[in-house]
Amino acid sequence: MNTIVSDLKHLIDGDVSNIKEELEAVSQDFGGIIQKQPLIVVRPQNSTDVAKAIQYAVEQDLTISSRAAGHSLSGQSLNQGGILLDMRNLNQIYDFCPDELCFTSDVGVTWKQIVDTSIPHGVIPPVLTNNFEVTLGGTLSAGGLGLSSFRYGSQADNCLGLEVVTGTGDIVWCTPEKNSELFYHVLCGYGQFGIMTKVQNKLRKYRPFTRSYFLCYDDLDSLLNDERFLISEGLVDGLVSLFSPCLLGLSRAGENRIKPIVQWFYRMQITLEVDSENDIDADKLLSNLNFYRHIYTEDLTFDKFIQPIAQVSHPVDKANSWIDVLLPASKVKEYIDIALQRIPSFIDFRTIPVGSFCLLSRNNKMPMFPLPDEDLIVGFGMYPTVPKAQVKPVLEQLNLLTNLGFQMGGKRYMATWVEFELPQWRLQFGDYWSKVNEIKRKYDPHGILNPGFFKYEQVVKTNMNCAYIKSH
């Protein structure tokens, strides 16, 4: 151990530590379900540090993983017994070009830094998630979805270029035109093919005012039809729905068994981005919708609207067992009906956020972000935070909901809780799965990058440059 620490301290400019408290601080992620402890934490100062750390890991047969805010849910930002790169010191914005609608920065920059820099110039990243404290590298590795993703795709779809360090320690600049294979697989690739160090990303101009309508539905079909109409006609700039249960009583479901009687209501929030509030024809917009009740209207300046409503808490004794299932629109009603019937049987449904969002396949171009084979995609999400002692039965049910989604032609958003074995990885990527394995062998031939999340096919070692990639 002392030799490894000494070697790395001589190799790189950044900090190297094996202090127990610092290792424990990076042994758990936001999910709170998976725990892994690295041998060493390295805090690189630049991409050369990352390259040297990777080259050293290859020489010493150590695994190496990257982490910043640690907001993963399935251990994607953790490492067991190897090197963990804490990327938070890579936090500089280099070129901010509002007139050219782009910027370049380190991957450890947070979206809050970008928003604070952008807003005074009248520009903003096209897609923002509901947590600004996470980093560019983290969400671009996962995809990154927000209220406007049906219009602009994921955050990864708005990336223009990447500096990447591959699994052999090569530093490569890649774009959709140059080194495109690496570009399109590192994005949404969870650090499997290379570690991002710099990012060039799009900006867009924003309008100064927003109006949001909060509409209540008592019928799921009506909600889904209105979502389809609003998105296909391009009538709104933001859309999300939240499902709310109403407990109407209890029924006897068998001997010594009580079943809750639940009526679900659905609140759709639609947002318009405008130059002036006088630009909105509310009657024209709302008259085409079939909601049960218009419950609220909110007018905000754009800079106020985009701010997250609340900080996401992270109690140390709780697990965030969240899932998002991406469904073809033709199957989503059937899936949601089944899911809402099941939820009260395994969790306190009254306190669990449940909802939906929409995507259009034509606006999502990342091969590592698989989508169902329809243009309109509806995401169904549920986000339980439960005591760790109770998480196992909840995860079992969430895995059943995942398999139900696969049966209906759905996919999973892998930034949320994922516990796949090989058959599920094959379903997730379909015919592209063999390509994923091929790219892994090409850019991480020693199989050292971010191990333990993806479970690849076994590959027979035929020479020193072909790794044996484990399937467990």
Tab-separated table of C-alpha atoms in Angstrom:
chain	number	residue	atom	x	y	z
A	1	MET	CA	0.000	0.000	0.000
A	2	ASN	CA	2.687	2.501	0.949
A	3	THR	CA	4.479	1.756	-2.315
A	4	ILE	CA	1.332	2.474	-4.361
A	5	VAL	CA	0.709	5.750	-2.540
A	6	SER	CA	4.328	6.772	-2.973
A	7	ASP	CA	4.316	5.839	-6.675
A	8	LEU	CA	1.174	7.842	-7.381
A	9	LYS	CA	2.392	10.871	-5.449
A	10	HIS	CA	5.465	10.956	-7.652
A	11	LEU	CA	3.461	10.498	-10.828
A	12	ILE	CA	0.725	13.105	-10.536
A	13	ASP	CA	0.225	16.698	-9.423
A	14	GLY	CA	-3.028	16.066	-7.571
A	15	ASP	CA	-3.621	14.736	-4.086
A	16	VAL	CA	-3.302	11.038	-3.198
A	17	SER	CA	-4.759	9.603	-0.009
A	18	ASN	CA	-5.415	6.317	1.743
A	19	ILE	CA	-6.616	7.910	4.982
A	20	LYS	CA	-9.407	5.768	6.399
A	21	GLU	CA	-11.897	8.610	6.852
A	22	GLU	CA	-11.383	9.830	3.284
A	23	LEU	CA	-11.856	6.338	1.877
A	24	GLU	CA	-15.052	5.886	3.893
A	25	ALA	CA	-16.353	9.240	2.629
A	26	VAL	CA	-16.402	7.901	-0.942
A	27	SER	CA	-17.584	4.374	-0.148
A	28	GLN	CA	-21.290	5.075	-0.681
A	29	ASP	CA	-23.308	6.914	-3.309
A	30	PHE	CA	-26.637	8.755	-3.260
A	31	GLY	CA	-28.540	5.503	-3.653
A	32	GLY	CA	-27.302	4.280	-0.271
A	33	ILE	CA	-27.745	0.659	-1.374
A	34	ILE	CA	-24.299	-0.351	-2.641
A	35	GLN	CA	-21.129	0.060	-0.586
A	36	LYS	CA	-17.575	-0.273	-1.927
A	37	GLN	CA	-14.322	1.052	-0.513
A	38	PRO	CA	-11.354	1.916	-2.731
A	39	LEU	CA	-7.739	1.323	-1.856
A	40	ILE	CA	-6.739	4.887	-2.726
A	41	VAL	CA	-8.411	8.189	-3.565
A	42	VAL	CA	-6.732	10.350	-6.215
A	43	ARG	CA	-7.824	13.954	-6.768
A	44	PRO	CA	-6.464	14.838	-10.212
A	45	GLN	CA	-5.580	18.430	-11.125
A	46	ASN	CA	-5.696	17.890	-14.887
A	47	SER	CA	-6.259	15.303	-17.607
A	48	THR	CA	-2.587	14.288	-17.509
A	49	ASP	CA	-3.079	13.192	-13.898
A	50	VAL	CA	-6.034	11.062	-14.987
A	51	ALA	CA	-3.984	9.504	-17.799
A	52	LYS	CA	-1.061	8.699	-15.515
A	53	ALA	CA	-3.356	7.191	-12.890
A	54	ILE	CA	-4.966	4.960	-15.518
A	55	GLN	CA	-1.600	3.885	-16.915
A	56	TYR	CA	-0.444	3.042	-13.391
A	57	ALA	CA	-3.637	1.067	-12.741
A	58	VAL	CA	-2.953	-0.990	-15.877
A	59	GLU	CA	0.629	-1.699	-14.763
A	60	GLN	CA	-0.467	-2.725	-11.270
A	61	ASP	CA	-3.602	-4.627	-12.372
A	62	LEU	CA	-5.852	-2.293	-10.361
A	63	THR	CA	-9.347	-1.149	-11.246
A	64	ILE	CA	-10.045	2.591	-11.511
A	65	SER	CA	-13.311	4.523	-11.264
A	66	SER	CA	-14.372	8.157	-11.432
A	67	ARG	CA	-16.616	10.094	-9.071
A	68	ALA	CA	-17.622	13.684	-8.394
A	69	ALA	CA	-20.854	14.413	-6.504
A	70	GLY	CA	-21.482	10.672	-6.113
A	71	HIS	CA	-25.129	11.004	-7.123
A	72	SER	CA	-25.373	7.548	-8.713
A	73	LEU	CA	-27.949	5.096	-7.353
A	74	SER	CA	-26.452	1.701	-8.239
A	75	GLY	CA	-22.815	2.132	-7.247
A	76	GLN	CA	-21.661	3.459	-10.640
A	77	SER	CA	-19.423	6.034	-8.918
A	78	LEU	CA	-17.881	3.595	-6.425
A	79	ASN	CA	-14.785	1.389	-6.501
A	80	GLN	CA	-13.810	-1.706	-4.550
A	81	GLY	CA	-10.143	-2.214	-3.740
A	82	GLY	CA	-8.703	-0.045	-6.516
A	83	ILE	CA	-8.212	3.626	-7.384
A	84	LEU	CA	-11.045	6.114	-7.126
A	85	LEU	CA	-10.613	9.384	-9.038
A	86	ASP	CA	-12.377	12.223	-7.224
A	87	MET	CA	-12.948	14.631	-10.118
A	88	ARG	CA	-14.208	17.629	-8.140
A	89	ASN	CA	-10.945	19.595	-8.455
A	90	LEU	CA	-11.454	19.701	-12.224
A	91	ASN	CA	-13.883	22.585	-11.844
A	92	GLN	CA	-12.915	25.414	-14.213
A	93	ILE	CA	-14.966	27.027	-16.988
A	94	TYR	CA	-12.537	27.895	-19.796
A	95	ASP	CA	-14.425	29.315	-22.760
A	96	PHE	CA	-17.874	30.746	-22.240
A	97	CYS	CA	-19.202	31.957	-25.602
A	98	PRO	CA	-22.832	33.157	-25.372
A	99	ASP	CA	-22.766	34.581	-28.907
A	100	GLU	CA	-21.689	31.197	-30.273
A	101	LEU	CA	-24.093	29.381	-27.928
A	102	CYS	CA	-21.497	27.077	-26.384
A	103	PHE	CA	-19.028	26.746	-23.532
A	104	THR	CA	-16.052	24.569	-22.609
A	105	SER	CA	-15.318	23.446	-19.060
A	106	ASP	CA	-13.871	20.747	-16.851
A	107	VAL	CA	-16.147	17.819	-16.030
A	108	GLY	CA	-16.127	18.603	-12.300
A	109	VAL	CA	-17.965	21.884	-12.903
A	110	THR	CA	-21.490	21.797	-11.460
A	111	TRP	CA	-24.560	22.741	-13.436
A	112	LYS	CA	-25.115	25.495	-10.855
A	113	GLN	CA	-21.822	27.089	-11.923
A	114	ILE	CA	-22.965	26.955	-15.540
A	115	VAL	CA	-26.419	28.375	-14.751
A	116	ASP	CA	-24.980	31.209	-12.632
A	117	THR	CA	-22.587	32.087	-15.454
A	118	SER	CA	-25.197	31.753	-18.209
A	119	ILE	CA	-28.251	33.585	-16.903
A	120	PRO	CA	-26.781	37.139	-17.018
A	121	HIS	CA	-25.964	36.580	-20.714
A	122	GLY	CA	-29.499	35.531	-21.639
A	123	VAL	CA	-28.512	31.925	-22.374
A	124	ILE	CA	-28.889	28.571	-20.664
A	125	PRO	CA	-28.052	24.901	-21.285
A	126	PRO	CA	-30.945	23.404	-23.265
A	127	VAL	CA	-31.680	20.728	-20.619
A	128	LEU	CA	-31.383	20.972	-16.847
A	129	THR	CA	-32.143	18.309	-14.259
A	130	ASN	CA	-33.783	19.013	-10.913
A	131	ASN	CA	-30.437	18.992	-9.094
A	132	PHE	CA	-27.902	21.727	-9.938
A	133	GLU	CA	-25.276	20.476	-7.484
A	134	VAL	CA	-24.302	17.515	-9.662
A	135	THR	CA	-21.491	17.806	-12.186
A	136	LEU	CA	-21.392	17.881	-15.958
A	137	GLY	CA	-19.339	14.698	-16.081
A	138	GLY	CA	-21.807	12.868	-13.868
A	139	THR	CA	-24.974	13.637	-15.809
A	140	LEU	CA	-23.353	13.375	-19.252
A	141	SER	CA	-22.163	9.900	-18.258
A	142	ALA	CA	-25.754	8.967	-17.454
A	143	GLY	CA	-27.808	10.986	-19.947
A	144	GLY	CA	-29.416	13.741	-17.895
A	145	LEU	CA	-33.172	14.327	-18.288
A	146	GLY	CA	-35.270	17.383	-17.522
A	147	LEU	CA	-38.637	19.065	-18.122
A	148	SER	CA	-37.624	20.018	-21.664
A	149	SER	CA	-36.048	16.712	-22.743
A	150	PHE	CA	-38.951	15.908	-25.082
A	151	ARG	CA	-37.872	19.000	-27.048
A	152	TYR	CA	-34.058	18.968	-26.695
A	153	GLY	CA	-33.190	15.375	-25.831
A	154	SER	CA	-30.961	14.463	-22.895
A	155	GLN	CA	-28.104	16.613	-21.639
A	156	ALA	CA	-25.796	14.214	-23.468
A	157	ASP	CA	-27.574	15.039	-26.745
A	158	ASN	CA	-26.457	18.653	-26.283
A	159	CYS	CA	-22.761	17.862	-25.920
A	160	LEU	CA	-20.539	19.151	-28.744
A	161	GLY	CA	-17.175	17.684	-27.771
A	162	LEU	CA	-15.312	15.747	-25.092
A	163	GLU	CA	-11.786	15.281	-23.882
A	164	VAL	CA	-11.586	11.630	-22.856
A	165	VAL	CA	-8.898	9.482	-21.277
A	166	THR	CA	-9.299	5.901	-22.485
A	167	GLY	CA	-8.611	2.690	-20.595
A	168	THR	CA	-5.068	2.690	-22.011
A	169	GLY	CA	-4.323	6.213	-20.739
A	170	ASP	CA	-4.607	7.953	-24.116
A	171	ILE	CA	-5.984	11.514	-24.050
A	172	VAL	CA	-8.390	11.980	-26.968
A	173	TRP	CA	-10.523	14.927	-28.099
A	174	CYS	CA	-13.681	13.636	-29.715
A	175	THR	CA	-16.722	15.135	-31.417
A	176	PRO	CA	-19.534	13.775	-33.629
A	177	GLU	CA	-17.088	14.158	-36.549
A	178	LYS	CA	-13.719	13.358	-34.977
A	179	ASN	CA	-13.193	10.138	-33.012
A	180	SER	CA	-16.955	9.839	-33.173
A	181	GLU	CA	-17.097	6.232	-31.998
A	182	LEU	CA	-15.581	7.180	-28.653
A	183	PHE	CA	-17.733	10.333	-28.428
A	184	TYR	CA	-20.984	8.424	-28.876
A	185	HIS	CA	-20.123	5.726	-26.358
A	186	VAL	CA	-18.531	7.724	-23.559
A	187	LEU	CA	-21.701	9.838	-23.442
A	188	CYS	CA	-24.245	7.846	-21.390
A	189	GLY	CA	-21.513	5.219	-20.954
A	190	TYR	CA	-21.041	5.408	-17.163
A	191	GLY	CA	-17.258	5.595	-17.442
A	192	GLN	CA	-17.050	2.180	-19.134
A	193	PHE	CA	-15.051	3.250	-22.200
A	194	GLY	CA	-13.152	6.292	-20.990
A	195	ILE	CA	-13.129	9.011	-18.356
A	196	MET	CA	-14.245	12.483	-19.417
A	197	THR	CA	-12.033	15.377	-18.379
A	198	LYS	CA	-13.333	18.326	-20.448
A	199	VAL	CA	-16.670	19.103	-22.088
A	200	GLN	CA	-17.878	21.434	-24.829
A	201	ASN	CA	-21.635	21.924	-24.577
A	202	LYS	CA	-24.481	23.783	-26.264
A	203	LEU	CA	-26.264	26.817	-24.912
A	204	ARG	CA	-29.569	28.293	-26.058
A	205	LYS	CA	-31.220	31.672	-25.698
A	206	TYR	CA	-34.105	31.776	-23.256
A	207	ARG	CA	-37.186	33.972	-23.020
A	208	PRO	CA	-37.619	36.072	-19.884
A	209	PHE	CA	-40.966	34.819	-18.547
A	210	THR	CA	-42.655	31.482	-17.881
A	211	ARG	CA	-46.211	30.475	-17.189
A	212	SER	CA	-47.029	27.060	-15.770
A	213	TYR	CA	-50.499	25.515	-15.642
A	214	PHE	CA	-51.201	22.829	-13.051
A	215	LEU	CA	-53.996	20.612	-14.351
A	216	CYS	CA	-55.656	17.778	-12.445
A	217	TYR	CA	-56.920	14.616	-14.197
A	218	ASP	CA	-59.010	11.807	-12.765
A	219	ASP	CA	-58.600	9.635	-15.849
A	220	LEU	CA	-55.246	8.232	-17.010
A	221	ASP	CA	-56.320	7.932	-20.651
A	222	SER	CA	-57.170	11.626	-20.776
A	223	LEU	CA	-53.821	12.555	-19.266
A	224	LEU	CA	-51.843	10.428	-21.716
A	225	ASN	CA	-53.834	11.677	-24.710
A	226	ASP	CA	-53.234	15.298	-23.689
A	227	GLU	CA	-49.523	14.668	-23.197
A	228	ARG	CA	-49.355	13.164	-26.682
A	229	PHE	CA	-51.269	16.111	-28.183
A	230	LEU	CA	-49.197	18.831	-26.493
A	231	ILE	CA	-45.880	17.275	-27.460
A	232	SER	CA	-46.770	16.255	-31.004
A	233	GLU	CA	-48.082	19.768	-31.708
A	234	GLY	CA	-45.114	21.468	-30.030
A	235	LEU	CA	-47.390	23.587	-27.843
A	236	VAL	CA	-45.375	23.649	-24.602
A	237	ASP	CA	-41.779	24.089	-23.480
A	238	GLY	CA	-41.899	21.934	-20.373
A	239	LEU	CA	-44.065	19.027	-19.228
A	240	VAL	CA	-44.129	16.664	-16.265
A	241	SER	CA	-46.872	14.766	-14.445
A	242	LEU	CA	-47.198	13.723	-10.803
A	243	PHE	CA	-49.541	10.963	-9.630
A	244	SER	CA	-51.347	11.382	-6.297
A	245	PRO	CA	-53.201	8.580	-4.469
A	246	CYS	CA	-56.400	9.169	-2.524
A	247	LEU	CA	-57.160	6.512	0.108
A	248	LEU	CA	-60.927	5.946	-0.007
A	249	GLY	CA	-61.163	3.088	2.445
A	250	LEU	CA	-60.202	-0.514	3.129
A	251	SER	CA	-61.551	-3.774	1.775
A	252	ARG	CA	-61.290	-7.381	2.940
A	253	ALA	CA	-59.073	-9.152	0.410
A	254	GLY	CA	-59.018	-12.548	2.106
A	255	GLU	CA	-58.652	-14.054	5.529
A	256	ASN	CA	-56.805	-11.632	7.837
A	257	ARG	CA	-55.868	-9.465	4.857
A	258	ILE	CA	-56.850	-5.860	4.310
A	259	LYS	CA	-56.479	-4.089	0.972
A	260	PRO	CA	-56.549	-0.302	0.571
A	261	ILE	CA	-59.061	1.196	-1.841
A	262	VAL	CA	-57.113	3.798	-3.791
A	263	GLN	CA	-58.175	6.339	-6.392
A	264	TRP	CA	-55.283	7.868	-8.304
A	265	PHE	CA	-55.311	11.442	-9.557
A	266	TYR	CA	-52.828	12.876	-12.043
A	267	ARG	CA	-51.448	16.398	-12.012
A	268	MET	CA	-49.876	17.598	-15.242
A	269	GLN	CA	-47.664	20.691	-15.158
A	270	ILE	CA	-47.171	22.366	-18.523
A	271	THR	CA	-44.900	25.366	-18.955
A	272	LEU	CA	-44.676	28.045	-21.632
A	273	GLU	CA	-41.584	30.203	-22.097
A	274	VAL	CA	-42.547	33.652	-23.452
A	275	ASP	CA	-41.290	37.165	-24.124
A	276	SER	CA	-44.364	38.655	-22.455
A	277	GLU	CA	-47.312	37.299	-20.509
A	278	ASN	CA	-49.526	38.960	-23.140
A	279	ASP	CA	-48.212	36.429	-25.684
A	280	ILE	CA	-50.227	33.617	-24.080
A	281	ASP	CA	-53.659	32.626	-25.341
A	282	ALA	CA	-54.719	30.532	-22.380
A	283	ASP	CA	-58.218	29.824	-23.666
A	284	LYS	CA	-56.903	28.446	-26.947
A	285	LEU	CA	-54.358	26.216	-25.220
A	286	LEU	CA	-56.530	24.876	-22.412
A	287	SER	CA	-59.727	24.452	-24.431
A	288	ASN	CA	-58.116	21.584	-26.348
A	289	LEU	CA	-57.324	19.623	-23.179
A	290	ASN	CA	-59.511	17.205	-21.232
A	291	PHE	CA	-58.470	17.828	-17.628
A	292	TYR	CA	-60.755	17.409	-14.626
A	293	ARG	CA	-59.797	20.711	-13.024
A	294	HIS	CA	-57.413	23.621	-13.605
A	295	ILE	CA	-55.969	23.943	-10.120
A	296	TYR	CA	-53.232	26.579	-10.335
A	297	THR	CA	-51.375	29.002	-12.596
A	298	GLU	CA	-47.847	30.152	-11.814
A	299	ASP	CA	-46.065	33.078	-13.472
A	300	LEU	CA	-42.318	33.340	-12.874
A	301	THR	CA	-39.325	34.948	-14.449
A	302	PHE	CA	-37.261	32.340	-16.274
A	303	ASP	CA	-34.353	32.501	-13.833
A	304	LYS	CA	-36.732	31.754	-10.942
A	305	PHE	CA	-38.576	28.986	-12.774
A	306	ILE	CA	-35.495	26.882	-13.532
A	307	GLN	CA	-34.304	26.790	-9.918
A	308	PRO	CA	-34.928	23.450	-8.166
A	309	ILE	CA	-37.852	23.721	-5.764
A	310	ALA	CA	-35.988	21.991	-2.926
A	311	GLN	CA	-32.657	20.388	-2.170
A	312	VAL	CA	-32.652	16.611	-2.453
A	313	SER	CA	-31.949	15.218	1.011
A	314	HIS	CA	-29.659	12.266	1.624
A	315	PRO	CA	-30.273	10.748	5.082
A	316	VAL	CA	-27.461	8.332	5.904
A	317	ASP	CA	-29.863	5.688	7.251
A	318	LYS	CA	-32.078	5.703	4.142
A	319	ALA	CA	-31.826	4.195	0.671
A	320	ASN	CA	-32.999	5.980	-2.484
A	321	SER	CA	-34.390	3.084	-4.495
A	322	TRP	CA	-35.613	5.092	-7.477
A	323	ILE	CA	-36.528	3.748	-10.910
A	324	ASP	CA	-37.508	5.209	-14.288
A	325	VAL	CA	-38.984	2.879	-16.901
A	326	LEU	CA	-39.068	4.185	-20.493
A	327	LEU	CA	-42.125	2.840	-22.296
A	328	PRO	CA	-43.520	2.953	-25.828
A	329	ALA	CA	-46.583	5.203	-25.788
A	330	SER	CA	-48.753	2.364	-27.134
A	331	LYS	CA	-48.096	0.292	-23.979
A	332	VAL	CA	-47.826	2.925	-21.284
A	333	LYS	CA	-51.487	2.859	-20.150
A	334	GLU	CA	-51.360	-0.896	-19.605
A	335	TYR	CA	-48.053	-0.666	-17.735
A	336	ILE	CA	-49.072	2.218	-15.459
A	337	ASP	CA	-52.383	0.558	-14.558
A	338	ILE	CA	-50.516	-2.563	-13.414
A	339	ALA	CA	-47.813	-0.594	-11.591
A	340	LEU	CA	-50.313	1.549	-9.668
A	341	GLN	CA	-52.198	-1.575	-8.592
A	342	ARG	CA	-48.985	-3.146	-7.287
A	343	ILE	CA	-47.471	-0.157	-5.490
A	344	PRO	CA	-49.751	-0.214	-2.384
A	345	SER	CA	-48.868	-3.863	-1.797
A	346	PHE	CA	-45.192	-3.245	-1.001
A	347	ILE	CA	-44.666	0.370	0.039
A	348	ASP	CA	-46.343	3.297	1.772
A	349	PHE	CA	-47.810	4.668	-1.442
A	350	ARG	CA	-48.990	7.880	0.257
A	351	THR	CA	-45.460	9.246	0.648
A	352	ILE	CA	-43.731	8.018	-2.530
A	353	PRO	CA	-43.362	10.423	-5.475
A	354	VAL	CA	-44.736	8.761	-8.612
A	355	GLY	CA	-45.051	10.390	-12.005
A	356	SER	CA	-44.364	10.487	-15.710
A	357	PHE	CA	-42.469	12.472	-18.331
A	358	CYS	CA	-42.148	12.325	-22.105
A	359	LEU	CA	-39.389	11.930	-24.670
A	360	LEU	CA	-39.283	11.867	-28.460
A	361	SER	CA	-36.946	9.269	-29.945
A	362	ARG	CA	-36.041	11.608	-32.808
A	363	ASN	CA	-34.415	14.003	-30.297
A	364	ASN	CA	-32.358	11.354	-28.491
A	365	LYS	CA	-29.354	10.163	-30.533
A	366	MET	CA	-27.107	8.430	-27.995
A	367	PRO	CA	-26.635	4.678	-28.659
A	368	MET	CA	-25.797	4.111	-24.986
A	369	PHE	CA	-29.228	5.537	-24.071
A	370	PRO	CA	-31.528	2.815	-25.475
A	371	LEU	CA	-35.164	3.714	-26.144
A	372	PRO	CA	-38.246	1.717	-27.158
A	373	ASP	CA	-39.091	1.429	-30.852
A	374	GLU	CA	-41.630	4.255	-31.034
A	375	ASP	CA	-41.206	7.988	-31.475
A	376	LEU	CA	-43.214	9.012	-28.409
A	377	ILE	CA	-41.762	7.582	-25.200
A	378	VAL	CA	-43.423	7.978	-21.808
A	379	GLY	CA	-41.258	7.600	-18.754
A	380	PHE	CA	-42.840	6.168	-15.608
A	381	GLY	CA	-40.913	6.940	-12.437
A	382	MET	CA	-41.260	6.148	-8.783
A	383	TYR	CA	-38.811	7.454	-6.216
A	384	PRO	CA	-39.041	5.737	-2.836
A	385	THR	CA	-36.705	6.661	-0.005
A	386	VAL	CA	-36.905	3.893	2.563
A	387	PRO	CA	-35.010	2.741	5.667
A	388	LYS	CA	-32.086	0.568	4.649
A	389	ALA	CA	-33.414	-2.276	6.767
A	390	GLN	CA	-36.545	-2.360	4.578
A	391	VAL	CA	-34.969	-1.881	1.172
A	392	LYS	CA	-34.598	-5.524	0.069
A	393	PRO	CA	-38.304	-6.340	-0.476
A	394	VAL	CA	-38.778	-2.962	-2.176
A	395	LEU	CA	-35.934	-3.701	-4.607
A	396	GLU	CA	-37.454	-7.102	-5.386
A	397	GLN	CA	-40.697	-5.417	-6.435
A	398	LEU	CA	-38.891	-2.739	-8.422
A	399	ASN	CA	-37.020	-5.468	-10.294
A	400	LEU	CA	-40.369	-7.082	-11.136
A	401	LEU	CA	-41.595	-3.734	-12.491
A	402	THR	CA	-38.396	-3.510	-14.541
A	403	ASN	CA	-39.037	-6.951	-16.054
A	404	LEU	CA	-42.640	-5.989	-16.783
A	405	GLY	CA	-41.337	-2.976	-18.675
A	406	PHE	CA	-39.026	-5.175	-20.752
A	407	GLN	CA	-41.959	-7.478	-21.573
A	408	MET	CA	-43.837	-4.468	-22.981
A	409	GLY	CA	-40.948	-3.282	-25.138
A	410	GLY	CA	-39.637	-0.786	-22.602
A	411	LYS	CA	-36.134	0.170	-21.507
A	412	ARG	CA	-34.668	1.446	-18.263
A	413	TYR	CA	-33.097	4.817	-17.535
A	414	MET	CA	-29.919	3.440	-16.016
A	415	ALA	CA	-29.211	6.493	-13.865
A	416	THR	CA	-31.822	5.151	-11.443
A	417	TRP	CA	-31.681	1.838	-9.560
A	418	VAL	CA	-30.469	-0.959	-11.844
A	419	GLU	CA	-29.751	-4.563	-10.871
A	420	PHE	CA	-29.303	-6.393	-14.181
A	421	GLU	CA	-27.987	-9.824	-14.957
A	422	LEU	CA	-26.807	-10.688	-18.471
A	423	PRO	CA	-30.277	-11.481	-19.886
A	424	GLN	CA	-31.498	-8.030	-18.840
A	425	TRP	CA	-28.456	-6.284	-20.311
A	426	ARG	CA	-29.234	-8.042	-23.589
A	427	LEU	CA	-32.838	-6.826	-23.410
A	428	GLN	CA	-31.739	-3.307	-22.542
A	429	PHE	CA	-29.497	-2.937	-25.593
A	430	GLY	CA	-31.084	-5.461	-27.942
A	431	ASP	CA	-29.086	-6.053	-31.113
A	432	TYR	CA	-26.641	-3.318	-30.062
A	433	TRP	CA	-25.377	-5.332	-27.087
A	434	SER	CA	-22.647	-7.056	-29.112
A	435	LYS	CA	-21.411	-3.616	-30.222
A	436	VAL	CA	-21.262	-2.456	-26.596
A	437	ASN	CA	-19.040	-5.428	-25.752
A	438	GLU	CA	-16.862	-4.733	-28.784
A	439	ILE	CA	-16.392	-1.078	-27.828
A	440	LYS	CA	-15.525	-2.073	-24.261
A	441	ARG	CA	-12.762	-4.373	-25.473
A	442	LYS	CA	-11.447	-1.704	-27.840
A	443	TYR	CA	-11.193	1.258	-25.454
A	444	ASP	CA	-10.739	-0.596	-22.152
A	445	PRO	CA	-8.777	-3.680	-23.245
A	446	HIS	CA	-7.647	-4.459	-19.688
A	447	GLY	CA	-11.173	-4.206	-18.243
A	448	ILE	CA	-10.199	-1.767	-15.478
A	449	LEU	CA	-12.662	1.126	-15.935
A	450	ASN	CA	-15.627	1.478	-13.552
A	451	PRO	CA	-16.143	-2.265	-12.979
A	452	GLY	CA	-19.109	-3.897	-11.297
A	453	PHE	CA	-22.092	-2.163	-12.891
A	454	PHE	CA	-22.229	-3.523	-16.443
A	455	LYS	CA	-22.000	-7.310	-16.714
A	456	TYR	CA	-20.384	-8.129	-20.032
A	457	GLU	CA	-20.240	-11.324	-22.047
A	458	GLN	CA	-17.252	-13.560	-21.381
A	459	VAL	CA	-14.427	-13.062	-23.835
A	460	VAL	CA	-11.712	-15.683	-24.316
A	461	LYS	CA	-8.257	-14.144	-23.990
A	462	THR	CA	-6.349	-14.742	-27.216
A	463	ASN	CA	-3.418	-12.347	-26.678
A	464	MET	CA	-2.094	-9.831	-24.192
A	465	ASN	CA	-4.147	-7.038	-25.712
A	466	CYS	CA	-7.491	-8.787	-25.290
A	467	ALA	CA	-8.839	-8.757	-21.757
A	468	TYR	CA	-10.935	-11.433	-20.131
A	469	ILE	CA	-14.067	-9.490	-19.328
A	470	LYS	CA	-15.989	-11.130	-16.548
A	471	SER	CA	-19.705	-11.728	-16.688
A	472	HIS	CA	-20.109	-11.540	-12.934
